[in-house]
Tab-separated table of C-alpha atoms in Angstrom:
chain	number	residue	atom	x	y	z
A	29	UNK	CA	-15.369	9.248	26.619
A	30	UNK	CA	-17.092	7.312	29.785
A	31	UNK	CA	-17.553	4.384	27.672
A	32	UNK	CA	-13.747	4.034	27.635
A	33	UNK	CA	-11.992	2.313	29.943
A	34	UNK	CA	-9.070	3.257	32.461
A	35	UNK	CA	-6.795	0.423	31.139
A	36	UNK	CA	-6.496	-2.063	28.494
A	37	UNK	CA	-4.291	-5.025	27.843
A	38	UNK	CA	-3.341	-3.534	24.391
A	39	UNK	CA	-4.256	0.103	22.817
A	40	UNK	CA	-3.398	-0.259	18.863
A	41	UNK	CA	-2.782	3.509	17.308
A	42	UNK	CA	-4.651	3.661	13.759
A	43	UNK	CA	-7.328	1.892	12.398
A	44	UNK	CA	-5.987	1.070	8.982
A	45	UNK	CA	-5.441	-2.720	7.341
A	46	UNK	CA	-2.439	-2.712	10.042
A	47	UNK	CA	-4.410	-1.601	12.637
A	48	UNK	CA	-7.352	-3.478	12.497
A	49	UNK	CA	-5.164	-6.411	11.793
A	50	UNK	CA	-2.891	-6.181	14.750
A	51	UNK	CA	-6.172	-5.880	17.171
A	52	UNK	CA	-8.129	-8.726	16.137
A	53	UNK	CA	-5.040	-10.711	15.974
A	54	UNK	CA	-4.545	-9.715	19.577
A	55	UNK	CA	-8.136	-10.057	20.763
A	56	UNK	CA	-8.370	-13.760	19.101
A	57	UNK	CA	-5.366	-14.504	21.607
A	58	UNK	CA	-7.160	-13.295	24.269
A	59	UNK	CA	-6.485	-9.942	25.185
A	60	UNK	CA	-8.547	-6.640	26.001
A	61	UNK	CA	-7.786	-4.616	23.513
A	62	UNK	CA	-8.907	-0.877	21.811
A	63	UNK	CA	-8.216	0.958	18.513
A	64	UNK	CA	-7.481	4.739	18.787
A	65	UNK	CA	-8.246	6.800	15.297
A	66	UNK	CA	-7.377	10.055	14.842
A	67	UNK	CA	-9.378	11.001	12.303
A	68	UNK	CA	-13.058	10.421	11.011
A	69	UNK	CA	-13.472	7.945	9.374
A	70	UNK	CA	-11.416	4.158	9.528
A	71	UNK	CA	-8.765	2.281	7.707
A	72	UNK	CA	-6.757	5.155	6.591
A	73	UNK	CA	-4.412	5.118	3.456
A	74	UNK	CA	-5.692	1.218	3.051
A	75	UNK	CA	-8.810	2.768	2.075
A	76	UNK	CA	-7.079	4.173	-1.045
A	77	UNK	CA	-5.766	0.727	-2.424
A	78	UNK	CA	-5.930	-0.439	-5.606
A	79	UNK	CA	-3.809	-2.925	-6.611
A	80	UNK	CA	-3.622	-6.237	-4.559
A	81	UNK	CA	-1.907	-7.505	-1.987
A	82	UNK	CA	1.172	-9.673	-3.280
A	83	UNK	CA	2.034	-13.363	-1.959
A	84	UNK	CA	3.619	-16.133	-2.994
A	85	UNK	CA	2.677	-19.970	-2.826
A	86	UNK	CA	-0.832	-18.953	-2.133
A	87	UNK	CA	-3.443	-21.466	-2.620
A	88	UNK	CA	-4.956	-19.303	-5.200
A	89	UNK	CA	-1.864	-19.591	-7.385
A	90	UNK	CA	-1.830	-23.128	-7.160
A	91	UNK	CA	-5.485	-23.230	-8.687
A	92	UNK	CA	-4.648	-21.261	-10.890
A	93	UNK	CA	-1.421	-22.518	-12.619
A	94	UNK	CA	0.988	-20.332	-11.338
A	95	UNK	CA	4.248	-21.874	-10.387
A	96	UNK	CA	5.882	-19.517	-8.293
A	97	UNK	CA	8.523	-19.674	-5.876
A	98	UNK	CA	9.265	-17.830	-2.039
A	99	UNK	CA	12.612	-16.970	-3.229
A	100	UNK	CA	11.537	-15.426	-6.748
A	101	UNK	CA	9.306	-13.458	-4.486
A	102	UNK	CA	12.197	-12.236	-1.913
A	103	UNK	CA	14.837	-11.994	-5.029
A	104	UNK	CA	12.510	-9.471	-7.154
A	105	UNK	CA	11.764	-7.748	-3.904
A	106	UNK	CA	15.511	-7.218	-3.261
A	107	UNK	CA	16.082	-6.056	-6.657
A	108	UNK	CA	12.751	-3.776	-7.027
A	109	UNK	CA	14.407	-2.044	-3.499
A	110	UNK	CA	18.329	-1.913	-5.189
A	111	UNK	CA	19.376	-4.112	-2.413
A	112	UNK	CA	18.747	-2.038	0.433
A	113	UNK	CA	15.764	-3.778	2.262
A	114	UNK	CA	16.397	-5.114	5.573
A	115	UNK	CA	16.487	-8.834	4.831
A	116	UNK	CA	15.471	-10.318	7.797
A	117	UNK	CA	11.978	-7.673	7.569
A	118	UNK	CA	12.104	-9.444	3.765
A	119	UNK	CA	12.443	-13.077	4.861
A	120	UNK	CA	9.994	-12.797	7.342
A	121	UNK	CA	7.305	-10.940	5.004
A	122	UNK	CA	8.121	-13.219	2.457
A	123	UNK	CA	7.546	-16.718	4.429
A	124	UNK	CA	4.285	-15.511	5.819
A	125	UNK	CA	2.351	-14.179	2.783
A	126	UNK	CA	0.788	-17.308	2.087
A	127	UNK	CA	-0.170	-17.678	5.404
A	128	UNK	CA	-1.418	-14.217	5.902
A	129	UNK	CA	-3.771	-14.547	2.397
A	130	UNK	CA	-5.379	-18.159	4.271
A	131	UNK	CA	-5.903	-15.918	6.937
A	132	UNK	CA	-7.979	-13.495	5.421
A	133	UNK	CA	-9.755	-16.248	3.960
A	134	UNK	CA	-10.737	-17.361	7.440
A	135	UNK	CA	-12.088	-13.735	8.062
A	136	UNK	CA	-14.131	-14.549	4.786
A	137	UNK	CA	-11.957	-11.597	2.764
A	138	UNK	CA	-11.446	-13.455	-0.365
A	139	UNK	CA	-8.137	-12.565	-2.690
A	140	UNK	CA	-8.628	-15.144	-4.996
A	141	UNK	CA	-8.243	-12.642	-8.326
A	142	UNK	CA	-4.584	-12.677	-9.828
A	143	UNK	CA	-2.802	-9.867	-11.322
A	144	UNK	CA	0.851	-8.748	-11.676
A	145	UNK	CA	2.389	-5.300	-10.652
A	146	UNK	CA	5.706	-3.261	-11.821
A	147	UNK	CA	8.725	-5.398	-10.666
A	148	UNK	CA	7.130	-8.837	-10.464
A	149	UNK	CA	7.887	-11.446	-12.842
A	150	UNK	CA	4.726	-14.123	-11.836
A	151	UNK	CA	0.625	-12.986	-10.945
A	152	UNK	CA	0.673	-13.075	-7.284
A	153	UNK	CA	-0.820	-9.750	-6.795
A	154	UNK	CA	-4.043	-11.105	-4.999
A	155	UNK	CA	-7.488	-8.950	-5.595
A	156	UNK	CA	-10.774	-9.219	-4.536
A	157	UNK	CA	-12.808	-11.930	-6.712
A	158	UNK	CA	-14.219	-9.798	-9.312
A	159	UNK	CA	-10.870	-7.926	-9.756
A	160	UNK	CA	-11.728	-4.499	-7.697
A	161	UNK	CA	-9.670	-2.121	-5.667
A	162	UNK	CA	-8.620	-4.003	-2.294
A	163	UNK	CA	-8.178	-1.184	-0.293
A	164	UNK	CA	-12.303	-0.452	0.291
A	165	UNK	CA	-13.011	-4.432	0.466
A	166	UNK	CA	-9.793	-4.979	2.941
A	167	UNK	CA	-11.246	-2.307	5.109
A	168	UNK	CA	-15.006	-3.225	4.775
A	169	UNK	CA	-14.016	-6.992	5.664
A	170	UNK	CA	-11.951	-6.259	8.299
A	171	UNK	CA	-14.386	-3.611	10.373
A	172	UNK	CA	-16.990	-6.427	9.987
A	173	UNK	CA	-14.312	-8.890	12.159
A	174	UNK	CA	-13.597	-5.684	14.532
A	175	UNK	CA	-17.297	-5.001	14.925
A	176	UNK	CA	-17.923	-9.085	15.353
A	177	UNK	CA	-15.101	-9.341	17.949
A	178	UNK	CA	-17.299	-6.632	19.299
A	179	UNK	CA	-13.361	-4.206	19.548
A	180	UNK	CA	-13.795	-0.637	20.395
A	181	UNK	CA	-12.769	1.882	17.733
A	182	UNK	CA	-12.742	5.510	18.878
A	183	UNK	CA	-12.170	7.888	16.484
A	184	UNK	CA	-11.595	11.375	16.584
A	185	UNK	CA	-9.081	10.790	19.333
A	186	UNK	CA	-6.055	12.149	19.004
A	187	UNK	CA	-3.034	10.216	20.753
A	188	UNK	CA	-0.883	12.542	21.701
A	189	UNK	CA	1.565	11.089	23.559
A	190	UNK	CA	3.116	7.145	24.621
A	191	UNK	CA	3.726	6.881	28.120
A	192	UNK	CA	6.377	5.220	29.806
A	193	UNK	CA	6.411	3.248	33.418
A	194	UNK	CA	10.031	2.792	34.386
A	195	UNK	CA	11.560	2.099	30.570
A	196	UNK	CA	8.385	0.116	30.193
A	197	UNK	CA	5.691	1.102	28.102
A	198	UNK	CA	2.304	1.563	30.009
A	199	UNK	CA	-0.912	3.632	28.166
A	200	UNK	CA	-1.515	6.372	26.280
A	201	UNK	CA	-2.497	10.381	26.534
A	202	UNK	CA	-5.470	10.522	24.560
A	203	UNK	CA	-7.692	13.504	22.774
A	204	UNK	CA	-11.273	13.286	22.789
A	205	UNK	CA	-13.682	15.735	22.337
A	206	UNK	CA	-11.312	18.456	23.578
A	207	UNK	CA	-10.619	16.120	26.995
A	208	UNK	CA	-7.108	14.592	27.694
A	209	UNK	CA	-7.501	11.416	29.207
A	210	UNK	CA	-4.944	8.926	30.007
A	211	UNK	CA	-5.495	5.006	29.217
A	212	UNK	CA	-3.132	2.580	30.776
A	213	UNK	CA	-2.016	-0.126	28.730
A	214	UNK	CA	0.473	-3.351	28.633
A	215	UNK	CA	1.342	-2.689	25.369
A	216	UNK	CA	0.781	-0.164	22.703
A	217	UNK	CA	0.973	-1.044	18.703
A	218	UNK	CA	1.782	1.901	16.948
A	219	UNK	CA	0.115	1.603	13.098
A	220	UNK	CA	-0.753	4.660	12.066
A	221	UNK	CA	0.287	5.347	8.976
A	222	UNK	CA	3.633	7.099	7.121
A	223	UNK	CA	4.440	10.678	6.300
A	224	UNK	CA	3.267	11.747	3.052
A	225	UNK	CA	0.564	14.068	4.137
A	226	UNK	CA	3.234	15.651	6.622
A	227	UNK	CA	4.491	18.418	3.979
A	228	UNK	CA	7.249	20.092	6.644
A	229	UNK	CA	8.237	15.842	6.913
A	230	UNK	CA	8.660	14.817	3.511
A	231	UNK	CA	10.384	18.202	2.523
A	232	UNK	CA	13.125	18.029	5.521
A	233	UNK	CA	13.616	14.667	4.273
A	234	UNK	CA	13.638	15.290	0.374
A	235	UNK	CA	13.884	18.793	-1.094
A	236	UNK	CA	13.202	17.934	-4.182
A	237	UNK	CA	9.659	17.020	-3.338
A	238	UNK	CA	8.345	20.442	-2.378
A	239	UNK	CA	4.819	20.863	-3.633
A	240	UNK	CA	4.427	17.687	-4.816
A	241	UNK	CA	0.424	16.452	-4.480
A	242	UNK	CA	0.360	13.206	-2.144
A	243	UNK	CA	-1.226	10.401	-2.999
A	244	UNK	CA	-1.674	9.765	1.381
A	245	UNK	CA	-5.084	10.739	3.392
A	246	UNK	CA	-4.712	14.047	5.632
A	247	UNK	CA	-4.605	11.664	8.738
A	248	UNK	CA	-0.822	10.512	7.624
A	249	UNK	CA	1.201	12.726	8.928
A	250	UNK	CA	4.151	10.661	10.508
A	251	UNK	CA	2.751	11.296	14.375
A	252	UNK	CA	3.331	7.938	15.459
A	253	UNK	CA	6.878	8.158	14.376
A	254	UNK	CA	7.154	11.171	16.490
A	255	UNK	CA	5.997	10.321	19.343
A	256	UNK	CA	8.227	6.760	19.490
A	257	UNK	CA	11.180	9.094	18.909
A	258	UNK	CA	9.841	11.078	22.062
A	259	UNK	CA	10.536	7.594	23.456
A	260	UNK	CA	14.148	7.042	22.248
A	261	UNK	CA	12.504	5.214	19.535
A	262	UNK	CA	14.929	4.756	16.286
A	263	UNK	CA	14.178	5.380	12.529
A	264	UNK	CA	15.240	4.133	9.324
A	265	UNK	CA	15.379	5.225	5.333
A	266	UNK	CA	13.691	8.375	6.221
A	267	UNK	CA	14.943	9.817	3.067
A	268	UNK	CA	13.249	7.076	1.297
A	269	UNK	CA	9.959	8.411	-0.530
A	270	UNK	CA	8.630	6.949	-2.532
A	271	UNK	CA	6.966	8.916	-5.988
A	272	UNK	CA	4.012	7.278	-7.616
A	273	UNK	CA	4.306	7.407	-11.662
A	274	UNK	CA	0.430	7.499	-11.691
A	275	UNK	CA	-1.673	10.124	-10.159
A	276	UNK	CA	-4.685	12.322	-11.227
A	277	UNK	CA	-3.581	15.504	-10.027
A	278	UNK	CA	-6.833	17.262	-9.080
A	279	UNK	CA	-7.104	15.337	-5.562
A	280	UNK	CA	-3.760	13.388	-5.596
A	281	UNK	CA	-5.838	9.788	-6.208
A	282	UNK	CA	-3.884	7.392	-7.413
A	283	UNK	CA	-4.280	5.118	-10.459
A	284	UNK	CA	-3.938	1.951	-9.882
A	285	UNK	CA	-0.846	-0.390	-11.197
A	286	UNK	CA	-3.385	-2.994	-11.848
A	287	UNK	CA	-4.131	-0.896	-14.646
A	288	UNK	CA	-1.027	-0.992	-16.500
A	289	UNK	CA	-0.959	-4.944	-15.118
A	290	UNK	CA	-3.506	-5.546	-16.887
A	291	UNK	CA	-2.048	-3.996	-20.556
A	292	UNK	CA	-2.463	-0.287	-20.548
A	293	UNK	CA	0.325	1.761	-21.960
A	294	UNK	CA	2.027	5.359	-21.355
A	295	UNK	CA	1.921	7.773	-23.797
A	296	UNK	CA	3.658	10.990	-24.063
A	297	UNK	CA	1.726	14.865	-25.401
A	298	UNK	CA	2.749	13.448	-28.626
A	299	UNK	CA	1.005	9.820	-28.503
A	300	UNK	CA	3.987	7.965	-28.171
A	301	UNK	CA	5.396	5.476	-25.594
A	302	UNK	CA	8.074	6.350	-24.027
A	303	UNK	CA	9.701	3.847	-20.972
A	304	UNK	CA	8.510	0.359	-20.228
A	305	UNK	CA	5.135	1.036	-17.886
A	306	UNK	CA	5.679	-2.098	-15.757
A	307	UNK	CA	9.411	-1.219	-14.477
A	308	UNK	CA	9.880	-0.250	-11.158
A	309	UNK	CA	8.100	2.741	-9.858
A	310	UNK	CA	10.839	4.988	-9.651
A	311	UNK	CA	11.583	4.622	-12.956
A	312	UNK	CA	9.004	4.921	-14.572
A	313	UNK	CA	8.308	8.100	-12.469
A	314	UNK	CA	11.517	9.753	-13.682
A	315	UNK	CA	10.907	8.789	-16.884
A	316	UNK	CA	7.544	11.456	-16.741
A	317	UNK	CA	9.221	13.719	-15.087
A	318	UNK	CA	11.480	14.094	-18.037
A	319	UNK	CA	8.765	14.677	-20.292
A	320	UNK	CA	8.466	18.210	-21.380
A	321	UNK	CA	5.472	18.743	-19.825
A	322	UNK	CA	5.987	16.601	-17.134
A	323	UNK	CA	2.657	14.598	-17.054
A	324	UNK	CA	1.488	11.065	-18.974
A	325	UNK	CA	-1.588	9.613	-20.182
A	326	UNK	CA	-2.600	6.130	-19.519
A	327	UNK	CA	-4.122	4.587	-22.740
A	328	UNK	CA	-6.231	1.381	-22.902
A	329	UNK	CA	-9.477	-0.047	-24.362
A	330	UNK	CA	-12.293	-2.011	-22.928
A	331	UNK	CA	-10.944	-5.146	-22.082
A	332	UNK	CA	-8.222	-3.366	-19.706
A	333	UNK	CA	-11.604	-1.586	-17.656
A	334	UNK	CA	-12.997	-4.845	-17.897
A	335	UNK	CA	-9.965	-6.467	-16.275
A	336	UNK	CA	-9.698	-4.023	-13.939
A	337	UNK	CA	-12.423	-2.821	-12.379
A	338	UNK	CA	-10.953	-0.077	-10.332
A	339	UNK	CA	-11.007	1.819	-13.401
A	340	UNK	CA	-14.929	1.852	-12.404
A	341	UNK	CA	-14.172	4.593	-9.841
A	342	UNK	CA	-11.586	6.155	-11.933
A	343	UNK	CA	-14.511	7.005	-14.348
A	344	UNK	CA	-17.068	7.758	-11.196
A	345	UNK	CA	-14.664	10.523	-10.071
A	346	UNK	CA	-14.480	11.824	-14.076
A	347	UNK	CA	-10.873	10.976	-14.480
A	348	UNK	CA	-11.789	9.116	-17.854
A	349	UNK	CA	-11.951	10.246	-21.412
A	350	UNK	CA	-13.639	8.075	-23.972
A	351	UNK	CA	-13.861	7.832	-27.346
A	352	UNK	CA	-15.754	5.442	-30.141
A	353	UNK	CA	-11.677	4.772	-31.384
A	354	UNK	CA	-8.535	6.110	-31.118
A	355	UNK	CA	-8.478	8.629	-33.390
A	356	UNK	CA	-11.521	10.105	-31.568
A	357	UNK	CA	-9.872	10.011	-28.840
A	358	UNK	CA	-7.057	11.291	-29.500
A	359	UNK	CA	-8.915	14.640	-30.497
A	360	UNK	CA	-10.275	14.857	-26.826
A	361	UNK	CA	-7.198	14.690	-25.393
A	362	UNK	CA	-5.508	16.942	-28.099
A	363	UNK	CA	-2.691	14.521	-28.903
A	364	UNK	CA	-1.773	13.869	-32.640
A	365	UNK	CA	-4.490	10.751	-33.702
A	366	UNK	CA	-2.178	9.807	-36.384
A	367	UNK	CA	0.569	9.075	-33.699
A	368	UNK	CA	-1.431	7.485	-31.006
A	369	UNK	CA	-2.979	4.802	-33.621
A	370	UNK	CA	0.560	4.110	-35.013
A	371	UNK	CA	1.556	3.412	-31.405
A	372	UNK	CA	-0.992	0.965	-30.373
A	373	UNK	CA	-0.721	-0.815	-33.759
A	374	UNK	CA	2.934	-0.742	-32.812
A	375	UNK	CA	2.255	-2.079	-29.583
A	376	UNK	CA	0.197	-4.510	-30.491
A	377	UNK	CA	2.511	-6.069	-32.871
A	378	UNK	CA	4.873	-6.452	-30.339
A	379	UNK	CA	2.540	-8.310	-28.536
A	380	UNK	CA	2.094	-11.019	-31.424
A	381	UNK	CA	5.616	-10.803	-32.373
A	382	UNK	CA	6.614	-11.344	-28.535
A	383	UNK	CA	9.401	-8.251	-29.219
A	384	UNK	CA	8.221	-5.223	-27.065
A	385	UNK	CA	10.032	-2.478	-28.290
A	386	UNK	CA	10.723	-1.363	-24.265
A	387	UNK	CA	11.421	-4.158	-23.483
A	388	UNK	CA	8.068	-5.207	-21.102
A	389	UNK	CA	7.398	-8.369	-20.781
A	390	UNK	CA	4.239	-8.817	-18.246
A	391	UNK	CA	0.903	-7.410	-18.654
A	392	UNK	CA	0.759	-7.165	-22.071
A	393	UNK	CA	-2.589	-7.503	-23.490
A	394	UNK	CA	-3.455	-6.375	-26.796
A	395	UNK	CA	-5.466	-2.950	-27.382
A	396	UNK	CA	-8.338	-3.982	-29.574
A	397	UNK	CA	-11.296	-3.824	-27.772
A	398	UNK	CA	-13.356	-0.513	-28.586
A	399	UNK	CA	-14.219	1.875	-27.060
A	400	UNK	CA	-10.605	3.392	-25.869
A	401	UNK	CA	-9.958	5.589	-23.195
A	402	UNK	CA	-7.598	7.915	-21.718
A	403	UNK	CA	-6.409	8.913	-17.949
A	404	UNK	CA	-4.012	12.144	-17.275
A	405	UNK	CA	-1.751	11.309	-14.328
A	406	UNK	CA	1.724	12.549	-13.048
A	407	UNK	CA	3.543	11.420	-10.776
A	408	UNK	CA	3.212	12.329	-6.587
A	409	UNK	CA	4.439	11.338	-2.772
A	410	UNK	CA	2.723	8.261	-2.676
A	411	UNK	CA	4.544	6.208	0.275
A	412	UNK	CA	7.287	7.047	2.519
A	413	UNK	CA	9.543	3.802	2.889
A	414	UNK	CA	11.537	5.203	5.867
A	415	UNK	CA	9.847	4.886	9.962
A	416	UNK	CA	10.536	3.330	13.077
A	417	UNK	CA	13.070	0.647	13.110
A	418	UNK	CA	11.596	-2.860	14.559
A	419	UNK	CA	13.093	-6.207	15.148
A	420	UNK	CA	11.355	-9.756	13.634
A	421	UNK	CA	9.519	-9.493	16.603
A	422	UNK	CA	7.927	-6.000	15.725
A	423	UNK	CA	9.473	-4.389	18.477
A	424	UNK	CA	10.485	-0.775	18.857
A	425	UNK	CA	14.088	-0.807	18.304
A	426	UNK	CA	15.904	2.192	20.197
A	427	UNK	CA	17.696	4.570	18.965
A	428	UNK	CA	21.185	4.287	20.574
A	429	UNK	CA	21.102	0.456	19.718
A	430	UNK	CA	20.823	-0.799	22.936
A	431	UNK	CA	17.624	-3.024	22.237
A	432	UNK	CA	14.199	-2.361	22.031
A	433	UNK	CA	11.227	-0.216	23.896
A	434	UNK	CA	9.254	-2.909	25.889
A	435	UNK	CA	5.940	-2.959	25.191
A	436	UNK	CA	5.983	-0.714	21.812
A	437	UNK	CA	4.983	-2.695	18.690
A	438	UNK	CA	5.024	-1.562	15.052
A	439	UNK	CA	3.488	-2.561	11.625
A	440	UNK	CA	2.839	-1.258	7.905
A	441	UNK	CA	3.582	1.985	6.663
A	442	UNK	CA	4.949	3.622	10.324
A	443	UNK	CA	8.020	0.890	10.194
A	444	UNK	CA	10.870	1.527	7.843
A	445	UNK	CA	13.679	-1.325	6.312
A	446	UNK	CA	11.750	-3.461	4.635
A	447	UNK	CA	11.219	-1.943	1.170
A	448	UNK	CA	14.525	-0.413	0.981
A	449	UNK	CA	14.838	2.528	-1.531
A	450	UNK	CA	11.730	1.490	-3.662
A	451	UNK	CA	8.067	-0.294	-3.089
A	452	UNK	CA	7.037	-2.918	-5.282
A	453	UNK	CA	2.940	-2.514	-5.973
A	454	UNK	CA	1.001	-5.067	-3.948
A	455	UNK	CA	3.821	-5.117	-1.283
A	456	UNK	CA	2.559	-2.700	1.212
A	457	UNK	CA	-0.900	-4.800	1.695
A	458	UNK	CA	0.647	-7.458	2.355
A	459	UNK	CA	3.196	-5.837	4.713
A	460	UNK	CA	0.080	-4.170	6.845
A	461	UNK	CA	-1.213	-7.951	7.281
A	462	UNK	CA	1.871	-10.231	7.276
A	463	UNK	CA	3.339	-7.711	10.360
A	464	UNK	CA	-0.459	-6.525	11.221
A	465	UNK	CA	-0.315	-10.205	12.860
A	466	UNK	CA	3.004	-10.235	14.305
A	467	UNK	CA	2.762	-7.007	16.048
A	468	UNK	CA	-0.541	-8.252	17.435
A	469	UNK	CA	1.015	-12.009	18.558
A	470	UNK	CA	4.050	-10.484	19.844
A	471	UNK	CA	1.807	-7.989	21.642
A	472	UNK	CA	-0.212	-10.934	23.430
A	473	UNK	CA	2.438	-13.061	23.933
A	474	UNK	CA	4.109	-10.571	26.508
A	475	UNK	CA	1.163	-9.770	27.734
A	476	UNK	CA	0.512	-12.957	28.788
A	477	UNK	CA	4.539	-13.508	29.833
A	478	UNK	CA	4.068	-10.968	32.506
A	479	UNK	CA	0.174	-12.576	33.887
């Protein structure tokens, strides 16, 4: 506690990809700035990543072949979301994913590893060079520019309330160590996180979702939304959860989509497929949860683990069954072998014959390639698309309409609008980074208006 200071050009709440993305953003422009964690241990839910981050006209694509286009991007976005996002959030996300995948280049995080998630019609789901989970290498690369920068990160300290200097915001009331300090500030970024660990949250806003297991860290429990709504603060979509098809139910990790991107297949307690497992998210969650026994298992074979190398931890944490080929496979998970061959032979055909019989047309990579394995998942909370409202600025929008909290950023999962009623996998990296960097230029920028 007396290594902290009394005041700080800019105090950024959370330490996740947003976080740590909004303060060296901030500290490259040249302002004072300190990260406040709540919990533990850093980055948060980006720690729990999998997938990619998604951009479009990346350099990456370009070497690789991909044509793709800003507006296929923002159209499959707006569909994958039912037309609800908040198109100006959309446009701006949209026009500076590129620039935000060049810019973790510069910070030496590489994304230079292509793969396609549920929703997405081109690869420009970017992954870490040999194709692991970006969460742990997003948070790894970015501490290493915090620590560089030579930023403070506290953690354990528990912000527990924004403070206000006529209408204007001006610190922080911090916990540490059981002492409440106050830390004045010229702006405060508020990125800590969503929701989905807040059970009393997600149930006021969705019934339905009682008891479900969360897919979110026991640090995201919505307290930055709170305390901007102390402020006047206004929300958006708060009803908008979002339900993960694929989670291992024993600590509520998720399985990656990268995993299905890169040709595994559902299969119901009878070995059969069931829904296409690269549509949106919430439908292929509904489509479990109208199994009998409401759960799934994700099939694949080698060259899927070898494609994906997530699946590494996956098998670490004893989430995978293996067998020498289907049919013994089958046996461990007590499905009918008979069924689950006939499937994947089906499958496979469809591949060659270019006729899936759901209709899936991306990720689809034959299942030849013994050994096979097996994952049980279900679906769970996995990302609440509602929070604070902000502007293209990544201001705090009030409530009542009347403009915006000065001095009170936002960015990643804390803002709501610009997913509308359903993510698309890959989008909510990108989201933490592409408005990571706004919240920290807008941040600096009125800093430096009112020098």
């Amino acid at each position: 506690m007396a290594d902290i200071k009394d005041a700080y050009d800019v105090i950024v709440i959370g330490s996740g990809g947003a976080g740590m993305t909004a303060a060296i953003t901030a500290h490259d422009l040249g302002l004072e700035t300190i990260i406040f964690e709540k919990t533990d241990k850093i980055g948060g839910n980006t720690n729990k990543a999998s997938s990619g981050m998604n951009a479009s006209e990346t350099s990456y694509q370009k070497a690789a072949g991909v044509d793709d286009k800003k507006e296929d991007f923002f159209e499959e976005t707006l569909k994958g979301g039912h037309g609800t996002n908040h198109q100006d959030l959309l446009h701006y996300f949209v026009d500076h994913s590129d620039q935000a995948i060049d810019w973790l280049a510069d910070l030496e995080i590489v994304l230079d590893n292509l793969t396609i998630t549920g929703g997405m019609s081109k690869p420009r789901t970017h992954r870490p060079h040999d194709g692991s989970a970006v969460g742990g290498y997003l948070v790894k690369g970015l501490k290493a520019n915090v620590d560089k920068r030579e930023i403070s990160v506290i953690t354990q300290a528990d912000v527990q309330e924004i403070l206000l200097d006529q209408g204007q915001v001006g610190g922080v009331k911090v916990e540490i160590d059981d002492q409440v300090r106050e830390i004045k500030s010229q702006a405060v970024i508020i990125a800590s996180g969503g929701f989905g660990a807040n059970a009393k949250l997600v149930e006021a806003a969705r019934p339905e979702l009682a008891g479900y297991v969360t897919t979110s860290g026991p640090g995201i429990t919505g307290d930055g939304i709170l305390m901007a709504q102390d402020l006047g603060a206004g929300t958006v979509d708060m009803d908008q959860i979002q339900v993960h098809p694929t989670v291992h139910q024993e600590e509520g990790i998720l399985i990656g989509e990268a995993v299905r991107g890169e040709g595994a297949i559902l299969v119901d307690g009878q070995g059969q497929r069931f829904t296409n497992e690269l549509g949106t998210r919430d439908v292929v969650s509904q489509a479990i949860t109208d199994l009998p026994d409401h759960k799934a298992r994700l099939i694949f074979d080698q060259g899927v683990r070898d494609r994906a190398k997530a699946i590494e931890f996956y098998a670490a944490k004893g989430y995978v069954t293996e067998g020498d080929d289907l049919t013994e496979l089958a046996e461990k998970i007590a499905l009918p072998a008979e069924k689950l061959v006939q499937t994947v032979a089906d499958y496979n055909q469809g591949i060659a014959e270019e006729k899936d019989e759901f209709g899936r047309t991306t990720g689809l990579h034959a299942l030849d390639q013994a050994p096979y394995y097996a994952i049980e998942i279900a679906p769970g909370v996995h990302y609440t698309m509602g929070g604070l409202s902000i502007d293209q600025d990544g201001r705090v929008l009030k409530t009542d309409g009347s403009g915006y909290i000065p001095g009170l950023y936002a960015c990643g999962e804390v803002v709501g609008g610009l997913h509308g009623s359903n993510r698309i996998g890959g989008n909510s990296i990108a989201e933490i980074i592409v408005f990571g960097r706004l919240a920290g230029q807008r941040a600096a920028e009125a800093v430096k208006d009112k020098a």
